[in-house]
Amino acid sequence: MKITFLIGNGFDLAQGIDTSFMSFCKWYCQRDKEDTEIIKKFKKDISNDYKFWSDFEIAIGIYSDSYNVDSVNDYLDCIDDASEALNQYLIEVTGKLMYPDFKGETRTKILSKLLNFYDGLNPQEITEIKKIVDPNAVGIQFASFNY
């Protein structure tokens, strides 16, 4: 049996990884890089009123209305620049993480927590889960809804 843990938005923030839009935007807009005038305008526009990634996603759609067929490449340049910057930013913020050595007692504790994910449920629910989950034949997977 495979158990899939769904990790939603906010998991990274809860782990202390600074992936908020405001943090990225500050980093992105202050990067020491020779930008075109279009990229400079884009950075200025996105740094004004957006606090959350969802705000930014909506704004990108609205922002696209200011371009026409003749200037669509300018819009795509802005999106490409932001995407490349986001990749670099994520590499930087995750590169600061300390990954523990998953051996011995640490490994045992982590596996125990994963296999006993149902702790905290009521006794009837735990009984039902234990009927279908064989801890000796479990595969664990993760699906992330983060960027």
Backbone as a ProteinNet text record, in pm:
[ID]
protein_1_A
[PRIMARY]
MKITFLIGNGFDLAQGIDTSFMSFCKWYCQRDKEDTEIIKKFKKDISNDYKFWSDFEIAIGIYSDSYNVDSVNDYLDCIDDASEALNQYLIEVTGKLMYPDFKGETRTKILSKLLNFYDGLNPQEITEIKKIVDPNAVGIQFASFNY
[TERTIARY]
84.7	0	88.6	44.1	115.7	33	101.1	37.1	97	10.4	55.8	19.8	119.6	98.9	89.8	-18.5	-37.9	11.6	107.8	166.5	119.8	45.7	-15.9	63	6	67.8	84.4	195	222.7	313.9	330.4	416.7	559.6	606.8	742.7	759.9	662.1	668.9	669.2	587.5	581.4	713.3	794.2	924.9	1035.8	995.8	1093.9	1163.3	1109.7	1168.1	1097.8	1172.1	1113.8	1078.2	964.7	921.6	798.3	772.4	657	680	571.4	584.8	657.2	623.6	686.8	838.2	884.2	1028.7	1093.1	1028.9	1082.4	1084.4	975.5	964	1072.5	1095.4	1200.8	1336.4	1364	1490	1500.7	1393.9	1391.6	1411.7	1343	1348.9	1479.6	1550	1675.2	1799	1777.7	1893	1978.8	2107.3	2201.7	2218.5	2136.8	2135.5	2103.4	2163.1	2133.4	2002.8	1895.9	1763.4	1730.9	1648.4	1595.3	1493.5	1455.1	1354.8	1221.5	1190.3	1064.7	1067.5	1179.2	1192.3	1189	1254.4	1251.3	1107.8	1031.1	892.1	811.2	834.2	765.4	793.2	920	956.8	889.3	887.2	821.2	672.3	610.6	467.1	432	513.7	478.4	512.7	594	634.7	539.7	436.1	348.1	247.3	154.3	39	19.4	114.7	93.3	162.2	83.6	137.6	153.5	65.4	61	82.8	125.7	143.3	13	-98.3	-226.8	-255.8	-218.5	-235	-150.8	-29.3	63.6	13.2	-39	-89.6	-203.8	-294	-404.8	-350.2	-255.4	-198.4	-127.4	-61	8	-93.2	-208.8	-313.9	-363.9	-386.7	-432.3	-323	-199.8	-85	-72.2	-107.9	-95.8	-186.9	-294.2	-384.3	-317.6	-209.5	-143.2	-51.8	-43	39.6	-50	2.2	-71.9	13.6	-34.6	36.3	178.4	194.9	327.4	423.9	370	457.9	451.7	392.7	379.4	515.5	617.2	750.7	805.3	768.8	809.6	747.3	620	549.9	616.1	643	706	845.8	918.6	1050.3	1036.9	934.2	910.2	879.6	794.1	756.6	877.6	953.4	1075	1174.4	1193.1	1286.8	1243.5	1115.2	1063	1073.1	1045	1053	1195.5	1289.3	1430.4	1476.4	1432.1	1468.9	1409	1284.6	1221.4	1297.9	1338.8	1419.9	1546.4	1614.1	1738	1710	1603.1	1567.1	1539.5	1464	1432.7	1557.7	1650	1776.9	1851.8	1851.6	1921.2	1857.5	1724.6	1661.4	1661.3	1649.9	1653.6	1796.3	1892.2	2031.9	2082.2	2010.1	2047.5	1996.9	1916	1859	1964.4	1945.9	2033.8	1956.6	1999.8	1933.6	1999.9	1920.5	1980.3	2020.4	2109	2151.6	2045.9	1969.1	1857.9	1906.2	1971.5	2019	1982.9	1990.1	1973.5	1841.8	1850.6	1731.8	1646.3	1709.8	1635.1	1550.1	1608.7	1536.4	1419.8	1442.2	1336.9	1220.8	1251.3	1145.9	1063.9	1132.7	1062.4	971.8	1024.2	942.5	824.3	845.4	736.1	625.6	663.9	564.2	487.8	559.5	493.6	399.3	443.4	361	244.6	258.6	151.4	85.3	64.3	5.7	-131.5	-195.8	-332.9	-339.5	-225.9	-227.6	-304.5	-389	-468.9	-611.5	-637.6	-774.8	-847.6	-976.6	-1050.1	-1022.6	-1039.1	-1002.7	-1070.9	-1195.8	-1266.1	-1199.7	-1161.6	-1094.3	-958	-886.2	-755.3	-770.1	-871	-896	-922.3	-1003.1	-1033.8	-909.6	-827.4	-705.1	-610.6	-597	-505.9	-551.2	-680.2	-730.4	-678.2	-652.8	-612.6	-465.1	-397.9	-257.6	-167.3	-84.5	16	147	192.9	314.7	439.2	433.1	548	545.1	436.2	423.9	376.1	426.4	382.1	491.2	447.6	533.9	485.3	575.8	538.2	577.6	482	505.8	460.7	510.3	471.2	431.5	324.7	282.9	275	343.1	347.3	266.8	191.8	116.9	185.1	309.6	388.1	451.8	508	570.1	697
-117.8	0	123.2	223.8	350.8	456.5	535.5	648.2	774.7	863.2	989	1102.5	1177.6	1295.8	1415.5	1490	1609.7	1728.9	1797.6	1912.2	2037.3	2119.6	2235.6	2362.6	2466.4	2598.6	2635.7	2694.8	2735.9	2639.9	2518.9	2422	2473.5	2530.3	2583.2	2696.4	2785.5	2896.4	2843.7	2741.2	2682.5	2617.1	2580.9	2520.9	2625.1	2752.9	2859.7	2896.8	2850.9	2883.5	3008.9	3113.8	3243.6	3252.3	3194	3190.1	3277.1	3370.6	3458.1	3544.8	3589	3674.2	3802.9	3861.6	3988.5	3973.6	3863.3	3840.7	3823	3741.9	3723.6	3855.8	3930	4055.4	4154	4164.3	4254	4211	4082.6	4028.3	4054	4024.2	4037.5	4182.5	4272.5	4413.3	4480.7	4424.7	4485.2	4416	4314.7	4244.7	4341.1	4323.3	4405.6	4343.6	4391.6	4334.1	4445	4437.7	4536.5	4497.7	4567.2	4537.9	4630.4	4580	4666.1	4760.4	4861.9	4956.3	4884.6	4788.9	4713.8	4631.6	4566.6	4487.5	4580.6	4694.9	4791.9	4835.7	4864.3	4905	4790.5	4670.3	4551.9	4535.8	4545.4	4532.4	4640.2	4762	4870.8	4841.6	4796.2	4768.1	4654.3	4548.8	4435	4459.4	4557.8	4579.3	4672.1	4719.5	4817.8	4760.5	4680.9	4645.7	4497.4	4416.6	4272.9	4216.2	4147.5	4088.8	3938.1	3875	3728.8	3681.2	3555.8	3498.8	3504.4	3480.4	3482.2	3620.8	3726.7	3862.9	3880.9	3832.7	3845.2	3768.5	3649.1	3568.2	3639.4	3697.8	3773.7	3895.6	3964.4	4085.3	4055.4	3940	3902.8	3891.5	3833.9	3824.2	3961.1	4047.7	4183.3	4260.5	4242.1	4310	4276.1	4153.9	4112.3	4193.9	4251.6	4334.6	4461.9	4502.7	4626.5	4603.8	4479.9	4447.5	4410.5	4430.4	4391.5	4294.8	4259.1	4162.3	4208.3	4337.2	4389.5	4390.5	4392.3	4401.7	4277.2	4169.3	4048.5	3993.5	4011.5	3962.6	4037	4163.2	4238	4175.2	4142.2	4076.7	3943	3864.9	3734.5	3749.2	3854.3	3880.2	3905.6	3980.5	4008.6	3879.6	3797.2	3670.7	3578.2	3569.5	3486	3534.3	3665.2	3721.5	3688.8	3706.7	3676.9	3527.2	3443.2	3298.1	3252.9	3303.2	3268.7	3318.4	3436.3	3491.5	3407.7	3364.4	3281	3150.7	3089.6	2967.5	2992.5	3100.8	3132.4	3162	3236.1	3269.5	3142.9	3050.6	2926.5	2843.9	2843.7	2773.8	2838.2	2970.2	3040.4	3014	3027.4	3012.3	2867.7	2772.7	2633	2585.6	2651.2	2615.3	2646.6	2732.2	2768.9	2667.2	2572.4	2474.2	2374.6	2328.4	2224.7	2093.4	2002.9	1874.3	1778.4	1725.7	1634	1501.7	1433.9	1302.8	1204	1149.2	1062.3	920.2	906.5	775.4	754.3	633	598.9	644.5	706.7	745.4	848	942.4	1043.6	976.7	884.7	812.7	735.5	668.5	589.8	678.8	795	887	938.6	975.8	1027.9	921.1	800.9	692.7	660.6	662.5	636.4	740.4	866.7	973.9	958.6	923.7	906.1	785.9	675.4	554.5	563.6	648.4	666.8	802.3	837.7	967.4	989.3	883.6	889.4	920.8	930	966.1	1096	1101.5	1220.8	1205.2	1102.7	1075.9	1002.7	989.9	917.4	767.3	691.7	548.9	466.2	496.4	420.8	441.7	565.8	594	525.4	526.3	460.2	310.9	250.5	107.3	77.6	160.2	140.9	155.3	254.3	274.4	156.4	107.9	-4.5	-132.3	-142.6	-259.1	-262.1	-146.1	-142.9	-106.3	-56.7	-16.8	-117.5	-182	-273.1	-196.2	-159.1	-77.1	-143.2	-273.9	-343.8	-342.7	-293.3	-294.7	-159.9	-53.2	79.9	151.2	213.6	303.5	445.1	534.4	671.7	763	848.9	946	1082	1184.1	1321.1	1392.5	1470	1556.2	1696.8	1788.6	1926.5	2017.4	2108.4	2206.7	2343	2344.9	2466.9	2484.4	2600.9	2631.7	2555.2
0	0	0	-74.9	-77.8	-5.3	73.8	141.4	81.7	36.4	-22	72.4	110.7	193.5	101	109.5	29	108.7	54.7	123.2	50.8	121.5	58.4	73.3	14.9	25.4	171.8	202.9	340	413.7	362.7	429.3	436.3	327	323.8	424.2	431.8	528.3	671.2	696.7	830.6	869.8	769.7	796.1	806.2	797.3	809.7	679.2	566.7	437	386.4	364.8	331.3	183.4	149.1	9.4	-15.3	71.9	51.3	-72.4	-133	-251.2	-215.7	-100.3	-63.3	-50.6	4.9	17.3	-119.2	-204.1	-338.8	-414.2	-406.3	-481.4	-438.7	-309.7	-260.3	-315.9	-309.1	-360	-510.7	-583	-728.9	-772.7	-709.2	-750.2	-710.1	-613.4	-568.7	-625.3	-707.3	-765.4	-844.9	-831.5	-906.2	-1044.3	-1136.9	-1270.3	-1369.5	-1484	-1587.8	-1656.3	-1620.9	-1675.5	-1791.5	-1881.1	-1986.8	-1922.4	-1993.6	-1941.9	-1916	-2000.7	-1984.1	-1855.9	-1827.8	-1704.4	-1583.3	-1591.7	-1481.2	-1451	-1555.7	-1538	-1476.7	-1525.6	-1473	-1323.5	-1285.2	-1144	-1060.1	-1111.2	-1038.7	-1022.9	-1129.7	-1126.5	-1030.6	-1027.1	-941.2	-794.8	-766.8	-627.4	-552	-618.2	-555.8	-457	-503.1	-420.5	-395	-424.4	-414.6	-291.1	-209.7	-87.6	-99.8	-176	-182.5	-325.8	-338.1	-470.9	-549.3	-484.4	-555.1	-613	-540.5	-592.9	-719.3	-711.9	-824	-946.4	-923.7	-1034.9	-1106.4	-1030.4	-1089.6	-1163.7	-1100.9	-1160.8	-1292.7	-1300.4	-1424.3	-1538.2	-1509.7	-1610.7	-1653	-1555.7	-1585.7	-1659.4	-1615.3	-1675.1	-1823.8	-1858.3	-1998.1	-2090.2	-2034.6	-2115.2	-2166	-2101.4	-2144.8	-2265	-2310.3	-2426.2	-2543.8	-2663.1	-2783.2	-2864.4	-2980	-3064	-3095.2	-3114.4	-3149.5	-3030.4	-2909.1	-2791.2	-2702	-2752.6	-2671.8	-2628.1	-2710.1	-2671.8	-2550.3	-2535.4	-2415.6	-2291.5	-2300.8	-2189.2	-2156.9	-2259.8	-2238.8	-2179.3	-2217.2	-2157.7	-2007.4	-1968.8	-1826.1	-1750.7	-1806.6	-1742.2	-1734.1	-1840.6	-1839.7	-1734.2	-1726.9	-1630.1	-1487.2	-1459.5	-1325.2	-1295	-1393.2	-1373.4	-1344.2	-1422.3	-1399.9	-1262.7	-1225.8	-1094.8	-982.9	-1001.3	-898.9	-880.8	-989.5	-978.9	-899.4	-929.7	-858.1	-711	-684.9	-547.2	-466.3	-523.2	-452.3	-425.9	-520.5	-498.7	-382.4	-377.9	-269.3	-133.5	-124	8.4	54.6	-37.5	5.9	27.5	-36.3	-16.7	122.9	194.6	331.3	433.7	388.1	480.2	524.6	643.2	695.8	689.7	604.3	593.6	691.5	781.6	879.4	814.4	881.4	837.5	886.9	797.4	836.9	864.1	976.5	1018.5	1164.6	1205.5	1346.4	1405.4	1521.6	1597.5	1522.8	1455.3	1379.4	1272.5	1199.5	1094.2	1154	1264.3	1329.6	1372.4	1429.1	1472.5	1354.2	1246.8	1128.8	1069.3	1051.2	996.1	1086	1215.4	1309.2	1295.5	1285.2	1269.1	1137.6	1031	901.5	902	959.5	961.2	1059.1	1159.2	1257.5	1238.4	1112.2	1076.5	1137.7	1175.8	1227.2	1376.6	1442.5	1585.7	1602.3	1699.7	1722.4	1673.9	1593.7	1551.8	1664.2	1651.5	1756.3	1743	1851.3	1852.3	1743	1710.2	1606.4	1470.1	1440.1	1313.1	1306.6	1417.6	1422.6	1395.6	1456.2	1436.1	1288.8	1223.6	1081.7	994.6	1024.3	946.1	963.6	1086.3	1112.7	1042.3	1010.3	937.6	794	737	596.5	574.2	674.6	659.9	728.6	650.4	703.2	710.2	832.2	841.8	783.3	762.1	704.1	551	492.9	346.7	293.8	353.5	315.4	235.2	126.2	50	76.8	99.2	132.4	17.8	-23.3	-129.9	-81.9	-147.8	-115.5	-244.2	-235.6	-346.8	-291.2	-357.3	-309.3	-400	-337.6	-412.6	-408.8	-365.4	-365.7	-502.3	-522.7	-652	-669.2
[MASK]
+++++++++++++++++++++++++++++++++++++++++++++++++++++++++++++++++++++++++++++++++++++++++++++++++++++++++++++++++++++++++++++++++++++++++++++++++++

